[in-house]
């Protein structure tokens, strides 16, 4: 092999090496740039998804039955002349209910203890209207007080039970709220459906299912028989903190 051929081969080999290094360098740069752009796009898509879900959640949280306030004011009007002291208590409970509702609109989750305190006030208003036709039983493990759930979940279930069932002293409606051995929350009532279909504004069970779905939590479990309706809910993010609130009461009828 002559000198010219050797030099030509060396030049070709050198050029090939340079080209390979060049391509590898810019391929890595392009690949890195592509990965960065892909990550940015994924992040933007996730931020849009979260913003959309948050918007849906905000709408759901504000869906409180408008007929409730109308009925509450009617009950208050009757109490003012019949029992001014009870009317004063009723106003305090009503104020507490709407204070909680306003605060709940800014929080995706609340503690079980806070929900039960709210239900104490909310149920007082319902029982003022329905009297002996309505009762509430609470059996809550105090260790679950600091577990979390979407705000107004219990209100929607209690409202749903009252709205769709007969409530009268002759046919009393009993609502049970308790924690079971697995730590889940069970809300149940005896079934005695109204003969006429109740007016609905879209809140209730479907609202709760949507909340759990939006928050990416295990969905509620519905248990229904001819004589009983129950919803089993997962409690979330249980903090190891001292128990407090009304949750340590068992078999009570708040507001009675």
Short mmCIF file of C-alpha atoms in Angstrom, two decimals:
data_model
loop_
_atom_site.label_atom_id
_atom_site.label_comp_id
_atom_site.label_asym_id
_atom_site.label_seq_id
_atom_site.Cartn_x
_atom_site.Cartn_y
_atom_site.Cartn_z
CA UNK A 1 0.00 0.00 0.00
CA UNK A 2 1.55 3.31 -1.07
CA UNK A 3 1.80 6.45 1.05
CA UNK A 4 -1.04 8.26 -0.76
CA UNK A 5 -3.46 5.43 -0.08
CA UNK A 6 -2.50 5.30 3.61
CA UNK A 7 -2.97 9.05 3.98
CA UNK A 8 -6.32 8.89 2.19
CA UNK A 9 -7.46 6.07 4.45
CA UNK A 10 -6.33 7.98 7.56
CA UNK A 11 -8.13 11.10 6.38
CA UNK A 12 -11.30 9.12 5.71
CA UNK A 13 -11.09 7.42 9.11
CA UNK A 14 -10.48 10.76 10.86
CA UNK A 15 -13.41 12.36 9.06
CA UNK A 16 -15.65 9.43 9.96
CA UNK A 17 -14.67 9.70 13.62
CA UNK A 18 -15.32 13.46 13.64
CA UNK A 19 -18.69 13.00 11.94
CA UNK A 20 -19.68 10.27 14.41
CA UNK A 21 -18.73 12.41 17.41
CA UNK A 22 -20.56 15.40 15.90
CA UNK A 23 -23.71 13.38 15.29
CA UNK A 24 -23.62 11.82 18.74
CA UNK A 25 -23.13 15.20 20.40
CA UNK A 26 -26.00 16.88 18.58
CA UNK A 27 -28.20 13.80 18.88
CA UNK A 28 -27.79 13.93 22.65
CA UNK A 29 -28.54 17.63 22.61
CA UNK A 30 -31.64 17.13 20.45
CA UNK A 31 -32.74 14.21 22.61
CA UNK A 32 -32.26 16.24 25.77
CA UNK A 33 -34.14 19.17 24.24
CA UNK A 34 -36.96 16.83 23.16
CA UNK A 35 -37.19 15.30 26.63
CA UNK A 36 -37.31 18.77 28.19
CA UNK A 37 -40.05 19.87 25.82
CA UNK A 38 -41.97 16.65 26.42
CA UNK A 39 -41.71 17.10 30.20
CA UNK A 40 -42.85 20.70 29.88
CA UNK A 41 -45.82 19.70 27.74
CA UNK A 42 -46.78 16.95 30.18
CA UNK A 43 -46.54 19.41 33.08
CA UNK A 44 -48.71 21.94 31.26
CA UNK A 45 -51.29 19.27 30.43
CA UNK A 46 -51.35 18.14 34.07
CA UNK A 47 -51.73 21.73 35.29
CA UNK A 48 -54.65 22.24 32.90
CA UNK A 49 -56.24 18.97 34.04
CA UNK A 50 -55.91 19.93 37.71
CA UNK A 51 -57.28 23.43 37.03
CA UNK A 52 -60.26 21.91 35.20
CA UNK A 53 -60.94 19.42 37.99
CA UNK A 54 -60.62 22.16 40.61
CA UNK A 55 -63.15 24.24 38.68
CA UNK A 56 -65.57 21.29 38.61
CA UNK A 57 -64.99 20.69 42.33
CA UNK A 58 -65.68 24.34 43.18
CA UNK A 59 -69.01 24.12 41.33
CA UNK A 60 -69.94 20.92 43.14
CA UNK A 61 -69.14 22.37 46.57
CA UNK A 62 -71.52 25.27 46.01
CA UNK A 63 -74.51 23.05 45.19
CA UNK A 64 -76.43 23.27 48.47
CA UNK A 65 -80.18 22.82 48.20
CA UNK A 66 -81.73 26.34 48.03
CA UNK A 67 -84.99 24.96 49.47
CA UNK A 68 -83.16 24.28 52.72
CA UNK A 69 -82.84 27.99 53.55
CA UNK A 70 -86.48 28.60 52.64
CA UNK A 71 -87.62 25.79 54.96
CA UNK A 72 -85.29 26.95 57.72
CA UNK A 73 -86.67 30.48 57.60
CA UNK A 74 -90.24 29.13 57.74
CA UNK A 75 -89.32 27.12 60.85
CA UNK A 76 -87.69 30.18 62.41
CA UNK A 77 -90.74 32.31 61.69
CA UNK A 78 -92.94 29.85 63.58
CA UNK A 79 -90.50 29.62 66.52
CA UNK A 80 -90.26 33.37 67.05
CA UNK A 81 -93.83 33.58 68.29
CA UNK A 82 -94.07 30.10 69.86
CA UNK A 83 -90.70 29.81 71.65
CA UNK A 84 -88.34 32.82 71.47
CA UNK A 85 -85.59 30.97 73.35
CA UNK A 86 -85.61 28.09 70.86
CA UNK A 87 -85.72 30.64 68.05
CA UNK A 88 -82.51 32.16 69.40
CA UNK A 89 -80.81 28.74 69.46
CA UNK A 90 -82.11 28.07 65.95
CA UNK A 91 -80.54 31.30 64.65
CA UNK A 92 -77.19 30.34 66.21
CA UNK A 93 -77.32 26.91 64.56
CA UNK A 94 -78.35 28.38 61.21
CA UNK A 95 -75.47 30.86 61.41
CA UNK A 96 -73.05 28.01 62.18
CA UNK A 97 -74.32 25.99 59.21
CA UNK A 98 -73.76 28.75 56.68
CA UNK A 99 -70.45 29.79 58.23
CA UNK A 100 -69.23 26.22 57.68
CA UNK A 101 -70.59 26.16 54.12
CA UNK A 102 -68.71 29.37 53.25
CA UNK A 103 -65.50 28.04 54.78
CA UNK A 104 -65.90 24.66 53.07
CA UNK A 105 -65.90 26.34 49.66
CA UNK A 106 -62.20 27.12 50.09
CA UNK A 107 -61.08 23.65 51.20
CA UNK A 108 -60.94 20.39 49.21
CA UNK A 109 -60.93 18.29 52.40
CA UNK A 110 -62.03 18.68 56.00
CA UNK A 111 -61.75 16.54 59.14
CA UNK A 112 -64.43 14.09 60.19
CA UNK A 113 -64.68 15.95 63.53
CA UNK A 114 -65.45 19.21 61.71
CA UNK A 115 -68.09 17.48 59.55
CA UNK A 116 -69.74 16.02 62.65
CA UNK A 117 -69.78 19.40 64.38
CA UNK A 118 -71.47 20.79 61.28
CA UNK A 119 -74.00 17.93 61.19
CA UNK A 120 -74.84 18.66 64.83
CA UNK A 121 -75.99 22.16 63.81
CA UNK A 122 -77.54 21.08 60.51
CA UNK A 123 -79.52 18.26 62.08
CA UNK A 124 -80.84 20.60 64.79
CA UNK A 125 -82.46 22.67 62.04
CA UNK A 126 -83.97 19.58 60.41
CA UNK A 127 -85.27 18.20 63.68
CA UNK A 128 -86.86 21.53 64.58
CA UNK A 129 -88.93 21.14 61.47
CA UNK A 130 -89.66 17.39 61.61
CA UNK A 131 -89.71 16.78 65.37
CA UNK A 132 -90.09 13.15 66.48
CA UNK A 133 -90.27 12.02 62.86
CA UNK A 134 -86.49 12.27 62.51
CA UNK A 135 -83.59 10.94 64.57
CA UNK A 136 -79.83 10.67 64.17
CA UNK A 137 -77.55 8.05 65.69
CA UNK A 138 -73.76 8.62 65.88
CA UNK A 139 -71.30 5.84 66.67
CA UNK A 140 -67.84 7.12 65.79
CA UNK A 141 -64.42 5.78 66.70
CA UNK A 142 -62.64 8.81 68.27
CA UNK A 143 -59.40 7.68 66.61
CA UNK A 144 -60.97 8.61 63.26
CA UNK A 145 -61.77 12.22 64.20
CA UNK A 146 -58.80 13.61 62.30
CA UNK A 147 -59.38 11.56 59.17
CA UNK A 148 -60.45 13.62 56.18
CA UNK A 149 -63.25 13.64 53.62
CA UNK A 150 -64.70 16.16 51.16
CA UNK A 151 -66.63 18.91 53.00
CA UNK A 152 -70.44 18.73 53.06
CA UNK A 153 -70.40 14.99 52.32
CA UNK A 154 -72.48 14.14 55.39
CA UNK A 155 -74.85 17.06 54.77
CA UNK A 156 -75.58 15.81 51.27
CA UNK A 157 -76.29 12.26 52.50
CA UNK A 158 -78.54 13.43 55.34
CA UNK A 159 -80.35 15.81 52.99
CA UNK A 160 -80.75 13.00 50.46
CA UNK A 161 -82.30 10.70 53.08
CA UNK A 162 -84.80 13.33 54.23
CA UNK A 163 -85.67 14.39 50.69
CA UNK A 164 -86.51 10.93 49.36
CA UNK A 165 -88.18 9.29 52.37
CA UNK A 166 -91.35 9.76 54.41
CA UNK A 167 -90.58 11.59 57.66
CA UNK A 168 -93.36 11.57 60.26
CA UNK A 169 -93.91 10.60 63.92
CA UNK A 170 -95.87 7.56 62.76
CA UNK A 171 -93.15 6.56 60.33
CA UNK A 172 -89.92 7.97 61.78
CA UNK A 173 -86.80 8.18 59.67
CA UNK A 174 -83.62 7.11 61.45
CA UNK A 175 -80.22 8.10 60.06
CA UNK A 176 -77.10 6.34 61.33
CA UNK A 177 -73.55 7.63 60.96
CA UNK A 178 -70.85 5.28 62.22
CA UNK A 179 -67.36 4.01 61.59
CA UNK A 180 -66.94 0.29 60.98
CA UNK A 181 -64.20 -2.14 61.93
CA UNK A 182 -62.24 -1.31 58.77
CA UNK A 183 -62.21 2.40 59.56
CA UNK A 184 -64.68 3.34 56.83
CA UNK A 185 -67.59 5.68 57.44
CA UNK A 186 -71.09 4.27 57.02
CA UNK A 187 -74.14 6.51 56.57
CA UNK A 188 -77.41 4.56 56.54
CA UNK A 189 -81.15 5.10 56.85
CA UNK A 190 -84.31 3.00 56.84
CA UNK A 191 -86.06 3.13 53.46
CA UNK A 192 -89.63 4.40 53.27
CA UNK A 193 -89.81 6.10 49.85
CA UNK A 194 -92.23 8.95 49.25
CA UNK A 195 -95.12 8.15 46.92
CA UNK A 196 -94.45 11.36 44.99
CA UNK A 197 -91.07 11.98 43.45
CA UNK A 198 -89.04 14.57 45.34
CA UNK A 199 -87.84 17.65 43.51
CA UNK A 200 -84.09 17.50 42.92
CA UNK A 201 -81.55 20.16 41.98
CA UNK A 202 -78.83 17.66 41.12
CA UNK A 203 -77.14 17.44 44.51
CA UNK A 204 -76.86 14.33 46.61
CA UNK A 205 -75.26 10.99 45.92
CA UNK A 206 -74.07 11.85 42.40
CA UNK A 207 -72.40 14.96 43.81
CA UNK A 208 -70.47 12.89 46.36
CA UNK A 209 -69.40 10.33 43.77
CA UNK A 210 -68.16 13.17 41.56
CA UNK A 211 -66.20 14.73 44.43
CA UNK A 212 -64.41 11.46 45.21
CA UNK A 213 -63.71 10.90 41.51
CA UNK A 214 -62.32 14.42 41.01
CA UNK A 215 -60.04 14.00 44.03
CA UNK A 216 -58.95 10.57 42.72
CA UNK A 217 -60.09 8.79 45.90
CA UNK A 218 -61.76 5.36 46.23
CA UNK A 219 -65.42 5.76 45.18
CA UNK A 220 -68.28 5.45 47.70
CA UNK A 221 -69.91 2.03 47.96
CA UNK A 222 -73.72 1.98 47.79
CA UNK A 223 -75.55 -0.73 49.73
CA UNK A 224 -79.28 -0.90 49.05
CA UNK A 225 -82.00 -3.30 50.16
CA UNK A 226 -85.81 -2.92 50.21
CA UNK A 227 -85.69 -1.66 53.81
CA UNK A 228 -82.32 0.04 54.05
CA UNK A 229 -80.09 2.44 52.13
CA UNK A 230 -76.43 2.93 53.04
CA UNK A 231 -73.33 4.57 51.64
CA UNK A 232 -69.87 3.46 52.71
CA UNK A 233 -67.16 6.13 52.44
CA UNK A 234 -63.39 5.94 52.59
CA UNK A 235 -61.77 8.23 55.16
CA UNK A 236 -58.52 9.75 53.96
CA UNK A 237 -55.20 11.06 55.27
CA UNK A 238 -55.82 10.09 58.90
CA UNK A 239 -53.41 12.10 61.08
CA UNK A 240 -52.12 10.62 64.32
CA UNK A 241 -53.39 13.47 66.48
CA UNK A 242 -55.47 13.50 69.68
CA UNK A 243 -59.16 12.96 69.04
CA UNK A 244 -61.51 15.86 69.63
CA UNK A 245 -64.95 17.20 68.76
CA UNK A 246 -68.35 15.56 68.82
CA UNK A 247 -67.17 12.32 67.24
CA UNK A 248 -66.69 10.59 70.59
CA UNK A 249 -70.44 10.55 71.23
CA UNK A 250 -72.36 7.38 70.52
CA UNK A 251 -76.02 6.93 69.65
CA UNK A 252 -77.00 10.58 69.97
CA UNK A 253 -79.67 12.71 68.43
CA UNK A 254 -78.04 16.13 68.22
CA UNK A 255 -80.25 19.13 68.35
CA UNK A 256 -83.01 17.22 70.09
#
